[in-house]
Coordinates of C-alpha atoms and ligand atoms in Angstrom, one line a residue:
M32 CA 77.5 74.9 47.2
K33 CA 78.8 71.6 46.0
I34 CA 77.2 70.4 42.8
A35 CA 77.6 67.1 41.0
V36 CA 76.8 66.7 37.3
V37 CA 76.4 63.2 35.9
G38 CA 76.6 63.0 32.1
F39 CA 79.1 65.6 30.8
G40 CA 77.8 65.9 27.3
M41 CA 76.4 68.9 25.6
M42 CA 74.1 70.0 28.5
G43 CA 76.2 68.7 31.4
R44 CA 79.1 70.9 30.3
Q45 CA 76.9 74.0 30.0
I46 CA 75.3 73.4 33.4
A47 CA 78.6 72.7 35.1
Q48 CA 80.0 76.0 33.7
V49 CA 77.0 78.0 34.8
F50 CA 77.3 76.7 38.4
A51 CA 81.1 77.2 38.4
Q52 CA 80.7 80.8 37.2
H53 CA 78.5 81.5 40.2
G54 CA 81.0 80.4 42.8
N55 CA 80.0 76.8 43.3
E56 CA 82.3 73.8 43.3
V57 CA 81.3 71.4 40.6
A58 CA 82.3 67.7 40.2
V59 CA 81.5 66.2 36.8
T60 CA 81.5 62.6 35.7
D61 CA 80.6 60.6 32.5
E62 CA 80.8 57.0 31.7
N63 CA 82.6 57.9 28.5
K64 CA 86.0 59.1 29.7
Q65 CA 86.8 60.9 26.5
A66 CA 83.7 63.1 27.2
L67 CA 85.5 64.4 30.3
T68 CA 88.5 65.6 28.4
T69 CA 86.5 67.0 25.5
G70 CA 84.0 68.6 28.0
I71 CA 86.7 70.4 30.0
D72 CA 88.2 71.7 26.7
E73 CA 84.8 72.9 25.6
S74 CA 84.1 74.6 28.9
A75 CA 87.3 76.6 28.3
N76 CA 87.3 77.1 24.5
G77 CA 83.8 76.3 23.2
P78 CA 81.6 78.9 21.6
Y79 CA 80.0 79.8 25.0
G80 CA 83.0 78.7 27.1
V81 CA 85.0 80.7 29.6
R82 CA 87.4 82.1 27.1
A83 CA 84.5 83.5 25.0
A84 CA 82.8 84.9 28.1
V85 CA 86.1 86.7 29.1
A86 CA 86.5 88.1 25.5
K87 CA 82.9 89.4 25.7
G88 CA 83.6 91.1 29.0
K89 CA 81.1 88.9 30.8
L90 CA 83.8 87.5 33.2
T91 CA 87.1 88.9 34.3
Q92 CA 90.3 87.0 33.6
E93 CA 90.4 86.0 37.2
E94 CA 86.7 84.9 37.3
G95 CA 87.3 82.9 34.1
A96 CA 90.3 81.1 35.7
Q97 CA 88.4 80.5 38.9
T98 CA 85.5 79.0 36.9
L99 CA 87.8 76.5 35.3
R100 CA 89.4 75.7 38.6
A101 CA 86.0 75.0 40.2
I102 CA 85.2 72.2 37.7
R103 CA 86.7 68.9 38.8
T104 CA 86.4 65.7 36.8
A105 CA 85.6 62.5 38.7
T106 CA 85.9 59.0 37.2
T107 CA 83.0 57.5 39.2
I108 CA 79.5 58.7 40.2
E109 CA 80.4 58.0 43.8
D110 CA 83.4 60.3 43.7
A111 CA 81.5 63.1 41.9
C112 CA 78.7 63.0 44.6
Q113 CA 81.0 63.4 47.6
G114 CA 79.5 66.1 49.8
A115 CA 77.1 67.3 47.1
N116 CA 74.1 69.5 48.0
L117 CA 72.6 69.0 44.5
V118 CA 73.2 66.3 41.9
I119 CA 72.0 67.0 38.3
E120 CA 71.8 64.1 35.8
A121 CA 72.2 65.0 32.2
V122 CA 72.7 61.5 30.6
F123 CA 71.0 60.4 27.4
E124 CA 67.2 60.9 27.2
D125 CA 66.3 57.3 28.0
L126 CA 64.0 56.4 30.8
R127 CA 65.6 53.1 31.9
L128 CA 69.1 54.7 31.8
K129 CA 67.9 57.6 33.9
Q130 CA 66.1 55.3 36.4
G131 CA 69.3 53.4 36.8
V132 CA 71.4 56.5 37.3
L133 CA 68.9 57.8 39.9
R134 CA 69.0 54.5 41.8
R135 CA 72.8 54.8 41.9
L136 CA 72.5 58.4 43.1
E137 CA 70.2 57.3 45.9
E138 CA 72.9 54.9 47.1
V139 CA 75.9 57.2 46.9
A140 CA 74.8 60.9 47.2
P141 CA 74.4 62.5 50.6
H142 CA 70.9 61.8 52.0
D143 CA 69.9 65.4 52.0
A144 CA 71.1 66.3 48.5
L145 CA 68.5 67.3 45.9
L146 CA 68.5 64.9 43.0
A147 CA 67.6 66.7 39.7
S148 CA 67.1 65.5 36.2
N149 CA 67.7 67.7 33.2
T150 CA 65.2 65.6 31.1
S151 CA 63.3 67.5 28.4
T152 CA 60.4 65.1 28.0
L153 CA 60.5 62.2 30.4
G154 CA 58.3 62.2 33.5
I155 CA 60.0 63.0 36.8
T156 CA 57.6 60.7 38.6
K157 CA 58.6 57.8 36.4
I158 CA 62.3 58.6 36.6
A159 CA 62.0 58.5 40.4
S160 CA 59.6 55.6 40.6
T161 CA 62.1 53.0 41.7
L162 CA 63.6 55.1 44.6
S163 CA 62.7 54.8 48.2
N164 CA 62.8 58.5 48.8
K165 CA 61.1 60.3 45.9
E166 CA 60.5 63.6 47.8
R167 CA 63.9 65.1 46.8
V168 CA 63.7 64.2 43.1
L169 CA 62.7 67.0 40.7
G170 CA 63.3 68.3 37.2
M171 CA 65.7 71.1 36.7
H172 CA 65.4 71.7 33.0
F173 CA 68.0 74.0 31.4
F174 CA 67.9 75.4 27.9
N175 CA 70.6 75.2 25.3
P176 CA 73.0 77.1 25.5
A177 CA 72.6 77.2 29.3
Q178 CA 75.3 79.8 29.7
V179 CA 73.1 82.4 28.0
T180 CA 69.5 81.2 28.3
K181 CA 67.7 82.7 31.3
L182 CA 65.0 80.1 31.9
V183 CA 65.1 77.0 34.1
E184 CA 62.0 74.9 34.3
I185 CA 61.6 73.3 37.7
V186 CA 59.4 70.2 37.5
K187 CA 57.4 68.9 40.4
G188 CA 56.9 65.1 40.3
E189 CA 53.9 63.6 42.1
L190 CA 55.9 63.0 45.2
T191 CA 58.4 65.9 45.1
S192 CA 58.2 67.8 48.4
S193 CA 57.4 71.5 48.5
S194 CA 60.6 72.2 50.3
A195 CA 62.6 70.6 47.5
I196 CA 60.9 72.9 45.0
Q197 CA 61.6 75.9 47.2
E198 CA 65.2 75.0 47.6
A199 CA 65.6 74.4 43.8
T200 CA 63.9 77.8 43.1
K201 CA 66.5 79.6 45.3
I202 CA 69.4 77.7 43.6
V203 CA 68.2 78.7 40.2
Q204 CA 68.0 82.3 41.2
M205 CA 71.4 82.1 42.8
I206 CA 72.9 81.2 39.3
G207 CA 71.2 84.2 37.8
K208 CA 68.3 82.4 36.1
T209 CA 64.6 82.7 36.2
P210 CA 62.7 79.6 37.4
I211 CA 59.2 78.6 36.3
V212 CA 57.5 75.7 38.1
A213 CA 55.6 73.1 36.0
R214 CA 53.6 70.0 36.9
D215 CA 55.0 66.8 35.7
E216 CA 53.2 66.5 32.3
P217 CA 54.8 65.4 29.1
G218 CA 56.9 68.2 27.6
F219 CA 56.3 70.4 30.7
V220 CA 55.8 74.0 29.4
A221 CA 58.6 75.1 27.2
N222 CA 59.1 71.9 25.1
R223 CA 55.4 71.4 24.6
L224 CA 55.4 74.9 23.0
G225 CA 58.8 74.6 21.3
L226 CA 58.1 71.1 19.8
T227 CA 54.6 72.2 18.6
L228 CA 56.3 74.9 16.6
Y229 CA 58.9 72.4 15.3
M230 CA 56.2 69.9 14.3
E231 CA 54.2 72.6 12.5
A232 CA 57.4 73.8 10.7
S233 CA 58.1 70.3 9.6
R234 CA 54.6 70.0 8.2
L235 CA 55.1 73.2 6.2
L236 CA 58.3 71.8 4.8
E237 CA 56.7 68.4 4.0
E238 CA 53.8 70.1 2.2
D239 CA 56.4 72.2 0.3
I240 CA 54.7 75.4 1.4
A241 CA 58.0 77.2 1.8
S242 CA 61.8 76.5 1.9
I243 CA 63.5 75.6 5.2
R244 CA 65.3 79.0 5.1
D245 CA 62.1 80.9 4.7
I246 CA 60.3 79.0 7.4
D247 CA 63.1 79.9 9.8
Q248 CA 63.0 83.5 8.6
A249 CA 59.3 83.7 9.3
M250 CA 59.9 83.1 13.0
K251 CA 63.1 85.1 13.3
L252 CA 61.8 88.2 11.5
G253 CA 58.1 87.9 12.2
Y254 CA 58.2 86.9 15.8
N255 CA 61.7 88.0 16.9
H256 CA 62.8 84.5 17.7
P257 CA 66.6 84.5 17.8
L258 CA 66.6 81.2 15.9
G259 CA 64.1 79.6 13.5
P260 CA 62.6 76.2 14.3
F261 CA 65.1 74.2 12.1
E262 CA 68.1 76.2 13.4
T263 CA 66.9 75.4 16.9
A264 CA 66.6 71.7 16.1
D265 CA 70.2 71.7 14.7
L266 CA 71.4 73.4 17.8
V267 CA 69.6 71.1 20.2
G268 CA 70.8 68.0 18.3
L269 CA 68.6 66.0 16.0
D270 CA 69.0 62.7 17.9
T271 CA 68.0 64.4 21.1
R272 CA 65.0 66.0 19.2
L273 CA 64.0 62.6 17.9
R274 CA 64.2 61.0 21.4
N275 CA 62.1 63.9 22.8
L276 CA 59.3 63.4 20.2
E277 CA 59.4 59.6 20.7
A278 CA 59.1 60.1 24.4
L279 CA 56.1 62.5 24.0
Y280 CA 54.4 60.2 21.6
E281 CA 55.0 57.2 23.9
Q282 CA 53.6 59.0 26.9
T283 CA 50.6 60.7 25.3
G284 CA 49.7 58.4 22.4
D285 CA 48.9 61.6 20.6
E286 CA 49.8 61.4 16.8
K287 CA 50.7 65.0 16.7
W288 CA 54.1 64.0 18.2
V289 CA 54.9 61.3 15.6
P290 CA 58.5 62.3 14.6
P291 CA 58.8 63.6 11.0
K292 CA 60.2 60.9 8.6
V293 CA 63.0 63.2 7.5
L294 CA 64.2 63.6 11.1
R295 CA 64.5 59.9 11.5
E296 CA 66.3 59.6 8.1
M297 CA 68.7 62.3 9.1
V298 CA 69.6 60.7 12.4
N299 CA 70.0 57.2 10.8
Q300 CA 72.4 58.7 8.3
G301 CA 74.5 60.5 11.0
Y302 CA 73.1 64.0 10.5
L303 CA 72.8 64.8 14.2
G304 CA 72.7 68.6 14.0
D305 CA 75.2 71.5 14.0
A306 CA 78.5 69.8 13.3
T307 CA 80.5 72.5 15.2
R308 CA 78.6 71.6 18.4
R309 CA 77.8 67.9 17.9
A310 CA 80.9 65.7 17.7
G311 CA 80.7 63.2 14.8
S312 CA 77.7 64.8 13.2
R313 CA 77.6 65.1 9.4
G314 CA 75.6 68.3 9.8
G315 CA 72.0 69.4 10.4
Y316 CA 69.0 70.3 8.3
Y317 CA 70.8 72.9 6.2
T318 CA 73.6 70.5 5.2
Y319 CA 71.2 67.6 4.6
L320 CA 68.8 69.6 2.5
G321 CA 71.7 71.5 0.8
A322 CA 70.4 74.9 1.8
K323 CA 72.2 77.8 3.5
P324 CA 70.8 80.1 6.1
R325 CA 70.5 83.7 4.8
Ligands
NAD178 N1 70.5 69.0 23.8 C1 69.7 69.9 24.3 O1 69.5 71.0 23.7 C2 69.0 69.7 25.6 C3 68.3 70.8 26.2 C4 67.7 70.6 27.5 C5 67.7 69.3 28.0 N2 68.4 68.3 27.4 C6 68.4 67.0 28.1 O2 69.7 66.8 28.7 C7 70.0 65.5 28.7 C8 71.4 65.3 28.0 O3 71.3 65.7 26.7 P1 72.6 66.2 25.9 O4 72.1 66.9 24.7 O5 73.6 66.8 26.8 O6 73.1 64.7 25.5 P2 74.6 64.2 25.1 O7 74.5 63.0 24.2 O8 75.4 65.4 24.5 O9 75.3 63.9 26.5 C9 74.9 62.8 27.3 C10 76.1 62.3 28.0 O10 75.7 61.3 29.0 C11 76.7 60.4 29.1 N3 76.2 59.2 29.8 C12 75.3 58.2 29.2 N4 75.1 57.3 30.1 C13 75.7 57.6 31.3 C14 75.9 57.0 32.5 N5 75.2 55.9 32.8 N6 76.6 57.6 33.5 C15 77.3 58.7 33.2 N7 77.2 59.4 32.0 C16 76.5 58.8 31.0 C17 77.2 60.2 27.7 O11 78.4 59.6 27.6 C18 77.1 61.6 27.2 O12 78.4 62.2 27.3 C19 68.9 64.7 28.0 O13 68.0 64.3 29.0 C20 68.2 65.8 27.2 O14 66.9 65.5 26.9 C21 69.0 68.4 26.2

């Protein structure tokens, strides 16, 4: 299959690599040209990149080399979309921006291509609202790091066709992931659960009930989560997390999603999460609060 990925940041890179590893041709584009260079380097040498996958025996040398050959950078959306069967947008979590990107995709992508958004919290129906054909627009929500997480949420907007959902389900299975299908409600399934945990963890911290390290340990050792809620937030990116909560609050009006003050402070001061994964970040929760994970 031919896949186009628009927005080659943290998630776009991971998604492109997953499709390339499964024998698809992937064209990637980003409005920030530097992101294209950095992204290709990360696909090769990043913590979950091709080199690491070969070292762990998950890919052979030849499969690794083929994966990198299968990712092509394009300087325009139009070029990236040439002949695409599926276009996935992974630009910033901003409704107007995504609506604009989708409008452009409607103009330049093949008329039978599926148009998918990797949004975590914005409504698919809203993202598609200004298009003339909304039936082929759906959510395809990958989880960070997409090279190793098995879940993809497929989100059905109000006007998404059943055939688009079926096609997306098959594509997700083809890349070795397990799809779940969710209705287009704020947070879908996984983020509504994940952000609920994060909000409660933030309240525990605010109320000084336990240290950040111990709150993370509680979920890792007590519930076998691979990462605690703060470690997860650092991995996801604190700016992304802030935008996710703002989007949920805006859509639901429910005060339970009002972002924690400390999160906003961190983002304002440039603490955007794990500095090894987030270019330009001063660090995440552990750096900001001067704690170290055990
Ligand atoms: N970070 C996560 O863990 C995570 C997990 C699942 C889903 N998501 C979702 O994925 C999307 C991207 O998140 P991210 O963390 O990869 O963000 P990011 O900031 O790392 O990357 C976004 C990229 O989009 C590019 N971009 C912005 N406007 C563009 C445009 N008009 N055309 C082309 N490129 C453009 C930016 O230059 C940037 O490189 C968001 O919708 C987010 O909610 C994020």
